[in-house]
Short mmCIF file of C-alpha atoms and ligand atoms in Angstrom, two decimals:
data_model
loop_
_atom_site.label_atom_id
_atom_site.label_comp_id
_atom_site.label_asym_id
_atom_site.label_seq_id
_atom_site.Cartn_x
_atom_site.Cartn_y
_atom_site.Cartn_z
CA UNK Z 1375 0.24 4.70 -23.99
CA UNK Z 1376 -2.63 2.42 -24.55
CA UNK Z 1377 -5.56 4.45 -22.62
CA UNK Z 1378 -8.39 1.51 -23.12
CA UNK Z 1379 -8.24 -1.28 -21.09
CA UNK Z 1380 -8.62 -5.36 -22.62
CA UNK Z 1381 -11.93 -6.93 -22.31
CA UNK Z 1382 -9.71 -9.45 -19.42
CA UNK Z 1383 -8.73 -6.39 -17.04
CA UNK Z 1384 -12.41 -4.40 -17.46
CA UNK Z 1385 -13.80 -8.33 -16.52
CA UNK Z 1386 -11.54 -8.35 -13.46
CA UNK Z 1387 -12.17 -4.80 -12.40
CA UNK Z 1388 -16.43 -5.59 -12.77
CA UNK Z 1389 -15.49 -8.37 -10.40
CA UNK Z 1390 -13.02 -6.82 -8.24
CA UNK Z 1391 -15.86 -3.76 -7.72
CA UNK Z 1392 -18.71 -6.40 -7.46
CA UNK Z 1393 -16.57 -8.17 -4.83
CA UNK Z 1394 -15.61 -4.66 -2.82
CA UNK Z 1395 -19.16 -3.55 -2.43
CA UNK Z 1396 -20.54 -6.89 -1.22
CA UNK Z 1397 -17.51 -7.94 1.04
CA UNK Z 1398 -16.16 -4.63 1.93
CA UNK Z 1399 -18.02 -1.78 1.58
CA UNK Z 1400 -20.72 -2.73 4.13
CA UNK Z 1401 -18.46 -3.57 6.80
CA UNK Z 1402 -16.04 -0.97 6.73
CA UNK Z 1403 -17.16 1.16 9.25
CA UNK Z 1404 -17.70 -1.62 12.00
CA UNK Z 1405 -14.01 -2.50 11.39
CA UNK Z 1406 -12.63 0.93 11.64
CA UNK Z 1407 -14.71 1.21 15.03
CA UNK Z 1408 -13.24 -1.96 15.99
CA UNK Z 1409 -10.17 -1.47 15.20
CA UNK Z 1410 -9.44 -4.45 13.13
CA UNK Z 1411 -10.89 -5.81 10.08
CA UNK Z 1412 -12.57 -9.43 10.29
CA UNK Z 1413 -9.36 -11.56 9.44
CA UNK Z 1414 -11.58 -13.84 7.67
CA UNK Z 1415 -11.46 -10.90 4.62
CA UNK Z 1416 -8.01 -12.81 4.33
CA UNK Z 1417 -9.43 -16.43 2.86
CA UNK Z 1418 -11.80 -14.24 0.65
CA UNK Z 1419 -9.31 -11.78 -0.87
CA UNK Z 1420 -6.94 -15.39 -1.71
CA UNK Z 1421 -10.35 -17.07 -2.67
CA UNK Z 1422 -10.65 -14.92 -6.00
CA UNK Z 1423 -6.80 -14.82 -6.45
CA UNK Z 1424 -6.30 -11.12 -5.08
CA UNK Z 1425 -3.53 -12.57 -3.14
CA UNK Z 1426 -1.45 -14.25 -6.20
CA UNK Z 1427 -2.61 -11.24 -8.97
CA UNK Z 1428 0.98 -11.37 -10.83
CA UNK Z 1429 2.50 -13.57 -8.97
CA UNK Z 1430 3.33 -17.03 -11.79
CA UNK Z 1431 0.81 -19.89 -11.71
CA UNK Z 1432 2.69 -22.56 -11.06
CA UNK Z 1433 3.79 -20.95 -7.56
CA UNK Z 1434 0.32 -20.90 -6.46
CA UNK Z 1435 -0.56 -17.40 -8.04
CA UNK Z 1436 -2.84 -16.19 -10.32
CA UNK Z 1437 -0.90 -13.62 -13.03
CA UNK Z 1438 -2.12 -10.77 -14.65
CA UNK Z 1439 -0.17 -7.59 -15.60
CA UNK Z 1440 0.74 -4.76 -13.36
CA UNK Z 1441 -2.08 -2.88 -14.31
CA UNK Z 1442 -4.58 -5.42 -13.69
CA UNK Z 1443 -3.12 -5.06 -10.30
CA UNK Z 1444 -3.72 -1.27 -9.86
CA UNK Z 1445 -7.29 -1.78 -11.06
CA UNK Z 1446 -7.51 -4.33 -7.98
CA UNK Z 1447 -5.54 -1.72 -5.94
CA UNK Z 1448 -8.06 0.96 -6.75
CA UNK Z 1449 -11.42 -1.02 -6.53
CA UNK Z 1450 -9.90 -2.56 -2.68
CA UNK Z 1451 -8.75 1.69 -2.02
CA UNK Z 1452 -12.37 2.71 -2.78
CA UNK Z 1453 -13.58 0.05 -0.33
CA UNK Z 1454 -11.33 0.29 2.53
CA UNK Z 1455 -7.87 0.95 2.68
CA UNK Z 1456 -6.70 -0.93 5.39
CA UNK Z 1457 -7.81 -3.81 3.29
CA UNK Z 1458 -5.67 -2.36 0.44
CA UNK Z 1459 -3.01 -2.07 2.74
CA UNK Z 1460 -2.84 -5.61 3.73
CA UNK Z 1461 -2.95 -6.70 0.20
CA UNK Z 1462 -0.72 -4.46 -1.25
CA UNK Z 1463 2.13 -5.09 1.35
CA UNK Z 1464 1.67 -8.71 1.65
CA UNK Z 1465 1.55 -9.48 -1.90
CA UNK Z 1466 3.12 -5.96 -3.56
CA UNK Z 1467 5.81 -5.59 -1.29
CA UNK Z 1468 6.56 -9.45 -0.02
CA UNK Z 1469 5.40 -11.81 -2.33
CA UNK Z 1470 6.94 -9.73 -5.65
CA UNK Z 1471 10.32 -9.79 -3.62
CA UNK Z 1472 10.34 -13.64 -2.96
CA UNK Z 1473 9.37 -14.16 -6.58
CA UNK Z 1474 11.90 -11.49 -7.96
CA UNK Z 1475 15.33 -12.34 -5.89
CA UNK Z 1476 13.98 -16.01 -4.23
CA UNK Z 1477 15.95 -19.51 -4.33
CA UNK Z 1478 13.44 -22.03 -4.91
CA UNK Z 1479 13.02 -23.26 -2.41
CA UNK Z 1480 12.22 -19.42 -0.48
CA UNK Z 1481 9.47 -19.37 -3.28
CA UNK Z 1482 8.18 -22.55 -2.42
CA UNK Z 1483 8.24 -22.32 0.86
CA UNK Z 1484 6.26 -18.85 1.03
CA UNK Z 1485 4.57 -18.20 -2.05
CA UNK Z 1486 2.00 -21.04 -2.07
CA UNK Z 1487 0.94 -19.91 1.46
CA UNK Z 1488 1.56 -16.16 0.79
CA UNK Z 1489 -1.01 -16.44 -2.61
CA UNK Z 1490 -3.37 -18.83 -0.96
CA UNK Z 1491 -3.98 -16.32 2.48
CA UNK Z 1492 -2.58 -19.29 4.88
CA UNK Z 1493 -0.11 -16.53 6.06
CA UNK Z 1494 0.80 -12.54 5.40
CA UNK Z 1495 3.97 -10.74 5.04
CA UNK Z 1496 5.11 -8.34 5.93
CA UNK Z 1497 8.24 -5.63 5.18
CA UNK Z 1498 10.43 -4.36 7.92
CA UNK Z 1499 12.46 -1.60 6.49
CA UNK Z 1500 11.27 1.35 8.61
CA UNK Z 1501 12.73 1.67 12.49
CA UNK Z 1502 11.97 4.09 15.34
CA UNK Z 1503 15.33 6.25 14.27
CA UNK Z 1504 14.88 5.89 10.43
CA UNK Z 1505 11.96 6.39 8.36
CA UNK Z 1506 12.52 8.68 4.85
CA UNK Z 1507 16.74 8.52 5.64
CA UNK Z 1508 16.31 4.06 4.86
CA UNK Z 1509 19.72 3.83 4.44
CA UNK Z 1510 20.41 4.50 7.72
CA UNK Z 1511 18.72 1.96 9.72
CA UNK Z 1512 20.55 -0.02 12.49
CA UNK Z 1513 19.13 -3.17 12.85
CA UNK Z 1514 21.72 -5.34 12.51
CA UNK Z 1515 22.10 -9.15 11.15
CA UNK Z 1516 25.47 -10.43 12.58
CA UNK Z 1517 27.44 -13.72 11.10
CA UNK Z 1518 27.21 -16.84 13.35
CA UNK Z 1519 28.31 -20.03 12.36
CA UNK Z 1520 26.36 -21.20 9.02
CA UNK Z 1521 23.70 -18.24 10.20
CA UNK Z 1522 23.06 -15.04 11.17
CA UNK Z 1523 21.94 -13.40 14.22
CA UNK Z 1524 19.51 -10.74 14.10
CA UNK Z 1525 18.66 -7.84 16.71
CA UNK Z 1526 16.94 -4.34 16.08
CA UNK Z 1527 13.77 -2.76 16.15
CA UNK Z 1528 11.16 -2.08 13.40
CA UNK Z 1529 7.92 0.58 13.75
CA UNK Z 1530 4.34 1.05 11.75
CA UNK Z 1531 4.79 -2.28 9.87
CA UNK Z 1532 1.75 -3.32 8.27
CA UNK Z 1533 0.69 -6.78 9.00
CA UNK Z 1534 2.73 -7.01 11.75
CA UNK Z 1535 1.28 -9.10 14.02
CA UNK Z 1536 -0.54 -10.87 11.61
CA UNK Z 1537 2.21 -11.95 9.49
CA UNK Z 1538 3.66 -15.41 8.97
CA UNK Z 1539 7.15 -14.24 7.08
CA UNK Z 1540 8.78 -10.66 7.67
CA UNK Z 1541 11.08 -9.24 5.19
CA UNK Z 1542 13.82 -7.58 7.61
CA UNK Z 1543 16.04 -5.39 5.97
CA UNK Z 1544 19.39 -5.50 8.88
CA UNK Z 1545 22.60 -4.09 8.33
CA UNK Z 1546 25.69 -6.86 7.75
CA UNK Z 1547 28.31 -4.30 7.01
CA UNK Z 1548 29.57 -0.70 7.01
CA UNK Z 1549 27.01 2.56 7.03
CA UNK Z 1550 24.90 3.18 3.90
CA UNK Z 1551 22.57 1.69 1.41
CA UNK Z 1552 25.35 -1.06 0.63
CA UNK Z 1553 25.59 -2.31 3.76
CA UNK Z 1554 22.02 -3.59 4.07
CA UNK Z 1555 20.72 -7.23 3.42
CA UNK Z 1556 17.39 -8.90 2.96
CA UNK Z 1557 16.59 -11.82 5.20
CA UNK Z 1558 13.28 -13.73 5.27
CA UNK Z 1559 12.34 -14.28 9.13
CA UNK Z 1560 9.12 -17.00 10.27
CA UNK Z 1561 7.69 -14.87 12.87
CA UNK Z 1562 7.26 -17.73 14.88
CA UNK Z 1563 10.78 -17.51 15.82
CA UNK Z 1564 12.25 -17.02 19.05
CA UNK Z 1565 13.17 -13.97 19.35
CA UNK Z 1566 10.51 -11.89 17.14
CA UNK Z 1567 8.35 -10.07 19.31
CA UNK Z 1568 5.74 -7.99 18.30
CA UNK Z 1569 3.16 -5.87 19.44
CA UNK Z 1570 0.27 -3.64 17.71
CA UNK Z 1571 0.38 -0.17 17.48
CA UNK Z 1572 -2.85 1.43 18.70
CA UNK Z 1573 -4.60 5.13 18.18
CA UNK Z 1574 -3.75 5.43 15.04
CA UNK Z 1575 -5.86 8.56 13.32
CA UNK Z 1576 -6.50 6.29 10.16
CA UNK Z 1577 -5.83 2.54 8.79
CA UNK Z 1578 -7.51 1.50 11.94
CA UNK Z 1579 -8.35 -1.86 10.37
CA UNK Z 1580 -4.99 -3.24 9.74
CA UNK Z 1581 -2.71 -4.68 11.97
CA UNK Z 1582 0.66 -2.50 12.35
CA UNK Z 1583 3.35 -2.78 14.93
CA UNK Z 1584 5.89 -2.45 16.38
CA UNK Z 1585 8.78 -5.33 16.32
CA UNK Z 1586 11.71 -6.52 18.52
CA UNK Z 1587 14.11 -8.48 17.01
CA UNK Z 1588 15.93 -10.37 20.43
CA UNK Z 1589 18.70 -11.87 18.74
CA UNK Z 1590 16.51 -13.96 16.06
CA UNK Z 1591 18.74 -16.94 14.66
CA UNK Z 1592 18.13 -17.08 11.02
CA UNK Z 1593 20.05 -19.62 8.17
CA UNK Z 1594 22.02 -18.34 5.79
CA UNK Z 1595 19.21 -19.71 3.57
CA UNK Z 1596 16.90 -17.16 4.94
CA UNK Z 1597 19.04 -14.22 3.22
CA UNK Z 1598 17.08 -13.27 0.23
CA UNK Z 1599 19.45 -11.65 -2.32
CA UNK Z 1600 23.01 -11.32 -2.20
CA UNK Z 1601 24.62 -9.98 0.78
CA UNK Z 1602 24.44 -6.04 0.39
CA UNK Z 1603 21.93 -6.22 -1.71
CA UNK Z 1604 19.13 -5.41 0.74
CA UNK Z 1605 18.72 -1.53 -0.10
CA UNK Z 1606 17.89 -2.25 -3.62
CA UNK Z 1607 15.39 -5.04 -3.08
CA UNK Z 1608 13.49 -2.52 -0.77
CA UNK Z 1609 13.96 0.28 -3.45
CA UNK Z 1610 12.63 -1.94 -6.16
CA UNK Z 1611 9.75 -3.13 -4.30
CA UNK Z 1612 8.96 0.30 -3.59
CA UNK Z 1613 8.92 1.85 -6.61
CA UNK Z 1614 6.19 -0.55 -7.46
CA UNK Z 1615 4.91 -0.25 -4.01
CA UNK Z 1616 4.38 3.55 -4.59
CA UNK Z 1617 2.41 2.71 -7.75
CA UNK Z 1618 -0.14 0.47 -5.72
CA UNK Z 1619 -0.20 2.96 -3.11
CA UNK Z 1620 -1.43 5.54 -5.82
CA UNK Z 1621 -3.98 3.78 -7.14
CA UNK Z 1622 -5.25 3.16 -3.93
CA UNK Z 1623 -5.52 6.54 -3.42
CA UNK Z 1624 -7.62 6.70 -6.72
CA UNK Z 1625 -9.86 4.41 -5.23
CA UNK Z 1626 -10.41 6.78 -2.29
CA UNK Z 1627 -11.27 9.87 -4.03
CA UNK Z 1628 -13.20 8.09 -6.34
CA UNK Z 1629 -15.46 7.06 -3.14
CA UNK Z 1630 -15.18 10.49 -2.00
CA UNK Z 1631 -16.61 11.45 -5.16
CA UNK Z 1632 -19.35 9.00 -5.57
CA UNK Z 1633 -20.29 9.55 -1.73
CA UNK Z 1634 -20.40 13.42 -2.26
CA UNK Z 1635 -22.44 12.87 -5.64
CA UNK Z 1636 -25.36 11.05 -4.25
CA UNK Z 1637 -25.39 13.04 -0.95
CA UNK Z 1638 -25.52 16.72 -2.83
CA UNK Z 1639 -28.49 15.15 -4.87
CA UNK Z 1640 -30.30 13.66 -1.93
CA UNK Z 1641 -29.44 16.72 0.96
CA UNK Z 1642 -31.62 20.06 0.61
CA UNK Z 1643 -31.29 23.21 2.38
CA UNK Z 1644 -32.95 26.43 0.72
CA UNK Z 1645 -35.47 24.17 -0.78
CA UNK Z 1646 -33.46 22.81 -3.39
CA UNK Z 1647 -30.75 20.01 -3.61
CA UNK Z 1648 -27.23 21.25 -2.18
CA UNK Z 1649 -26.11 19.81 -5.87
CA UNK Z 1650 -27.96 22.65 -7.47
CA UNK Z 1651 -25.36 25.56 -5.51
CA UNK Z 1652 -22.67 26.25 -7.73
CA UNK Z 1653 -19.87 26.38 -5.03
CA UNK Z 1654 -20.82 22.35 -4.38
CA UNK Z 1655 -20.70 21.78 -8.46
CA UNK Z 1656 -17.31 23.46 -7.99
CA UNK Z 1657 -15.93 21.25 -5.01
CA UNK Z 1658 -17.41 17.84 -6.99
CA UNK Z 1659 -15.64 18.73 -9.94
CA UNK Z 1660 -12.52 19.60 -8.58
CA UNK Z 1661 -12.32 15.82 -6.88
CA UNK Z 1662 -13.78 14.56 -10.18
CA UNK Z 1663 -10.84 16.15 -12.23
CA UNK Z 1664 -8.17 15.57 -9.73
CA UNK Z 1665 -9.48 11.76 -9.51
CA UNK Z 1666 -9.47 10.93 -13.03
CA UNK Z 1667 -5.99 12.54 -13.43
CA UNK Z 1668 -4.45 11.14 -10.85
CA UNK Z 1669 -5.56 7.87 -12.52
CA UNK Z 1670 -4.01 8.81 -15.46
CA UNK Z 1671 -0.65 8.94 -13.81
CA UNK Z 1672 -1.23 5.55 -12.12
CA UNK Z 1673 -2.08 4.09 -15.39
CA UNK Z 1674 1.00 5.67 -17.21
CA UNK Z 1675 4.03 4.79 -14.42
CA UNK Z 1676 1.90 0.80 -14.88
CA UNK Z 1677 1.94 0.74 -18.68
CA UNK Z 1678 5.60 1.72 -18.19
CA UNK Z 1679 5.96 -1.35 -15.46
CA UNK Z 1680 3.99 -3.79 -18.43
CA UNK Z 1681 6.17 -2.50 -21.33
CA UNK Z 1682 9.40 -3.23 -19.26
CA UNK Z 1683 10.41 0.10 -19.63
CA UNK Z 1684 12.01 2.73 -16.88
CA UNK Z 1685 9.17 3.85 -14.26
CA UNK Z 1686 10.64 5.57 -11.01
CA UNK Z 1687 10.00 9.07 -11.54
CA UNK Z 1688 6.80 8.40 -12.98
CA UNK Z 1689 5.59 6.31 -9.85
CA UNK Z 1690 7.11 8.73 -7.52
CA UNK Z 1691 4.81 11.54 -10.07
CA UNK Z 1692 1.70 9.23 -9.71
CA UNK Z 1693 2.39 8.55 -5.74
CA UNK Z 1694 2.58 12.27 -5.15
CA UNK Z 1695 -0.41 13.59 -6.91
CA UNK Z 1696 -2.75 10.66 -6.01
CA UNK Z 1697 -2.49 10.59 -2.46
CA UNK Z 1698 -2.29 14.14 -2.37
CA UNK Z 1699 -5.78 14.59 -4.28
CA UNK Z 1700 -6.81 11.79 -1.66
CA UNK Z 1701 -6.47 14.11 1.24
CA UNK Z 1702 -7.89 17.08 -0.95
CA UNK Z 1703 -10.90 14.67 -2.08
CA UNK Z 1704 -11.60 13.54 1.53
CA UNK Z 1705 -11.04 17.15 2.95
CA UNK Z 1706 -14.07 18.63 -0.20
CA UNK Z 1707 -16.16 15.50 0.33
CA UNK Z 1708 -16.21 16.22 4.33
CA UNK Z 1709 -17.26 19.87 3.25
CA UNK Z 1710 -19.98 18.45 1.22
CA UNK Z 1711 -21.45 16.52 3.87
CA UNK Z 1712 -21.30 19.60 6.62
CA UNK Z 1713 -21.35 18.50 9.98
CA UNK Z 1714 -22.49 14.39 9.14
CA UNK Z 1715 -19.32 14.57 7.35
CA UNK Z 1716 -17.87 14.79 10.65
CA UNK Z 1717 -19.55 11.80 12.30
CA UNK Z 1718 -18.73 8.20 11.47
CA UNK Z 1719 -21.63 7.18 10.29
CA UNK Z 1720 -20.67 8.82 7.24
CA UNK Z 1721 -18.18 7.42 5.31
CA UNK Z 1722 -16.13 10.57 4.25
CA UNK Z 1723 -14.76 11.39 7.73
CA UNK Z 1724 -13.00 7.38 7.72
CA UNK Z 1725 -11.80 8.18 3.94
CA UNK Z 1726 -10.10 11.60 5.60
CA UNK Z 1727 -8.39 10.05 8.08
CA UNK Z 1728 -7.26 7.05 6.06
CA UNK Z 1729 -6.15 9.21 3.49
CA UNK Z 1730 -4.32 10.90 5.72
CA UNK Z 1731 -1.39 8.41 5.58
CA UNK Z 1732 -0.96 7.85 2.05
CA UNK Z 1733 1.18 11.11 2.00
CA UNK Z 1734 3.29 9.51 4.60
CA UNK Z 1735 4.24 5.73 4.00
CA UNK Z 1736 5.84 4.36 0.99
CA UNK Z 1737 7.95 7.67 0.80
CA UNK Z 1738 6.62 10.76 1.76
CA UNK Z 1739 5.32 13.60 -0.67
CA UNK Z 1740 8.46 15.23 0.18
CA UNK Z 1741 10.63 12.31 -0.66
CA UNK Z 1742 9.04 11.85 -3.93
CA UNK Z 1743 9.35 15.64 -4.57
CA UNK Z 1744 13.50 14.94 -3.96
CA UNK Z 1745 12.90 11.94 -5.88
CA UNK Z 1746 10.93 13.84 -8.84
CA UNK Z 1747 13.63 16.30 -8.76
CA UNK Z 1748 17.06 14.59 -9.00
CA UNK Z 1749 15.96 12.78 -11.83
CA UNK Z 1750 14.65 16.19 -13.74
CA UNK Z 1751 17.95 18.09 -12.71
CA UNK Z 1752 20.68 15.17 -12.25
CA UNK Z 1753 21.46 16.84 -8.66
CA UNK Z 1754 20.69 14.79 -5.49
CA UNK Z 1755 19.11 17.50 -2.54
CA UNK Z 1756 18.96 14.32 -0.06
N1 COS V 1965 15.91 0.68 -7.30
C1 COS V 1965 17.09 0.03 -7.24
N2 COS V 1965 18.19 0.56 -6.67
C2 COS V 1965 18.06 1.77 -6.12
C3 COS V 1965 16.86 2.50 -6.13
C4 COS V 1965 15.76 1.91 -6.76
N3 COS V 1965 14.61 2.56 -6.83
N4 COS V 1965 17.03 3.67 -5.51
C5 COS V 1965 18.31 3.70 -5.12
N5 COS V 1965 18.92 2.54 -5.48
C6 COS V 1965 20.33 2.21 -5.28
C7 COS V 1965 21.19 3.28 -5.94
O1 COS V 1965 21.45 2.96 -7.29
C8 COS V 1965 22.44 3.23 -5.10
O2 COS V 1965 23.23 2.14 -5.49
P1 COS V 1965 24.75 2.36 -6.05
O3 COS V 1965 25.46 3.01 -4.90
O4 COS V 1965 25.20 0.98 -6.37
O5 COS V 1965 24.59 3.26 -7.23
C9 COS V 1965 21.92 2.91 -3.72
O6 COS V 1965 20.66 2.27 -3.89
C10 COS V 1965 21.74 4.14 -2.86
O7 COS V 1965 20.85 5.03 -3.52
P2 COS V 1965 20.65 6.51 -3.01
O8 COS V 1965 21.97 7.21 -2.99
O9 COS V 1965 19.56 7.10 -3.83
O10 COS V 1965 20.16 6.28 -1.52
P3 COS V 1965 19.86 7.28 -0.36
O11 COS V 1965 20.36 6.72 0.91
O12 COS V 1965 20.28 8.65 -0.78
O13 COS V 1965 18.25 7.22 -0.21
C11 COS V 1965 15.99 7.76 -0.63
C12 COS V 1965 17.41 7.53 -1.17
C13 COS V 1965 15.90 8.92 0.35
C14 COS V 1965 15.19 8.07 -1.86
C15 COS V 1965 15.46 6.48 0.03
O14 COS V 1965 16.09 6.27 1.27
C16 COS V 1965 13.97 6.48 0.18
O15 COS V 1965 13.24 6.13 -0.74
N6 COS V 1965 13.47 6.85 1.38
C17 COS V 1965 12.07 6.70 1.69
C18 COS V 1965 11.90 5.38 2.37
C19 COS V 1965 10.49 4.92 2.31
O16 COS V 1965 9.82 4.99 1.32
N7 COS V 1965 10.07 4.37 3.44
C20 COS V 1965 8.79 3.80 3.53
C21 COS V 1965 8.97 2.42 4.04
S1 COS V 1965 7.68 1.35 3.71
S2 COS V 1965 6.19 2.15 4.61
#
């Protein structure tokens, strides 16, 4: 593994970071207290080609390897992770799938509009009775005429009521992973009713809901993949997805740690800088260490992605320790800041409670640790 990065991707990250403390940085507070970032962020982010970053040129995106994309990931995680969210989901999650298992014309009906922020996806896997056990879900897509007719319902989908396309994993035949296909849905349609999910502790920025699927009438040429096929697009996108989620997470320790840094410097009590106690040196250096590892992991499991070579367990290994270390970096950096750690004009107490999720979408910690283990031991405990 190739620690040093090109002179390209340390360009893009000076810009990305450049970009994330002039566009997102000074507003993310406002947003989280509004509960909803200023949509306009999504013109920007397609602007400088965050929106097509490995997606191919010629479909309206801009390239770049998979690691160029975690180093976007982690410079939009440090800044705000609802905006991470909407980007990695719309583009990790949607846009990969349409350019992985599309017709042409799926990718050029959504890509172009997808890369250049005219619309979002989103990815409707998840459903009120089914979150870690995926393979069970119950929405189902039934056969009518030259079409399919869709009815279900989907929960804490990002973008939801923002999006222009939804990726709907429904079930076409028997129980279990095989029975599940992909369709492609314009949420215009009749039938696809949405609404946003409110008091959420973190993420309040982005846009999740809820969705009804009223017996949506979708063409056959709406199904992305083969019939049955559905499970293993959403694996696939996952995997990566878990990747992008982890860097993310990097992102938000490493503003924990900068945050923490510059208020233990600035902050006495006793007469001297709180940086100058030992037990604060200890607490920065633990998010320090645990930052720059977890890093480490993300970079491996996305040289593995660039190199073409197996990744799974070592983007569920990067998934689990970053976003853990996220909550622990959030949790030290609040304990930093005492008691304005525990007022929102701070920005550790946001980076707690956005943090707070990472453990929980994408696959849970516990999932990954299932996932972590079958692969060491062969044995499935799922
Ligand atoms: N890529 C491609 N195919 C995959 C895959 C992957 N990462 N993981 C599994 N599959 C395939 C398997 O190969 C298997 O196919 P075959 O029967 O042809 O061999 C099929 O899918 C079923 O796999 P498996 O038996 O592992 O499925 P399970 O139902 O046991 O589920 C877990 C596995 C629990 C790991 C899965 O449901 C999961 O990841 N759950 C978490 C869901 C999640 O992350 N939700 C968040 C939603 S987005 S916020």
């Amino acid at each position: 593994m190739n620690l040093g990065l090109t002179s390209e991707q340390e360009q893009f990250r000076e810009l990305a970071r450049e970009w994330v403390d002039r566009e997102v940085v000074p507003h993310a507070t406002a947003w989280d207290r509004a509960e909803q970032v200023d949509t306009a962020i999504v013109g920007k982010l397609a602007g400088l080609g965050f929106l097509g970053l490995g997606i191919d040129e010629e479909l309206g995106g801009s390239g770049g390897d998979f690691l160029t994309y975690c180093l976007m990931m982690e410079e939009l995680g440090r800044g705000d992770t609802s905006v991470r969210g909407i980007v990695s989901v719309s583009l990790g999650l949607v846009a990969k799938s349409i350019q992985a298992y599309g017709t042409d014309a799926q990718k050029s009906r959504w890509l172009p509009a997808l890369t250049g922020g005219e619309t979002l996806g989103c990815f409707g896997l998840t459903e009120p009775g089914t979150g870690s056990d995926a393979s069970g879900l119950t929405t189902r897509a039934v056969r009518d005429g030259d079409g399919w007719v869709i009815t279900g319902e989907k929960i804490f989908i990002t973008n939801g009521t923002w999006a222009g396309v939804a990726l709907i994993f429904a079930r076409t035949g028997g129980p279990g992973p095989s029975g599940i296909t992909a369709f492609l849905i314009n949420t215009d349609m009749p039938g696809f009713i949405r609404k946003e999910v409110k008091g959420k502790l973190g993420l309040r920025g982005q846009a999740t809901a809820e969705i009804r699927l009223d017996a949506v009438r979708v063409g056959d040429e709406d199904r992305l993949g083969p019939e049955g096929s559905g499970f293993k697009i959403a694996m696939a996108a996952l995997d990566k997805g878990r990747i992008a989620v982890a860097a993310g997470s990097v992102g938000l320790s490493r503003g924990c740690l900068e945050a923490s840094i510059g208020y233990a410097k600035e902050r006495t009590q006793f007469g001297k800088p709180i940086a100058s106690y030992q037990l604060v040196q200890e607490m920065i250096t633990d998010i320090a260490v645990e930052t720059d590892a977890a890093r480490l992991l993300v970079w491996r499991a996305a040289d593995l992605v660039d190199r073409g070579l197996p990744f799974k367990t070592e983007a569920s290994m990067a998934k689990l320790f970053a976003t853990e270390a996220a909550v622990k970096a959030a949790n030290q950096a609040i304990q930093i800041f005492g008691g304005y750690g525990y007022v929102d004009e701070f920005p550790v107490g946001k980076a707690m409670r956005d943090a707070r999720v990472t453990t929980l979408y994408e696959g849970t910690s516990q999932i990954q640790k299932l996932l972590i283990g079958r692969a060491l031991t062969g044995i499935s405990a799922f």
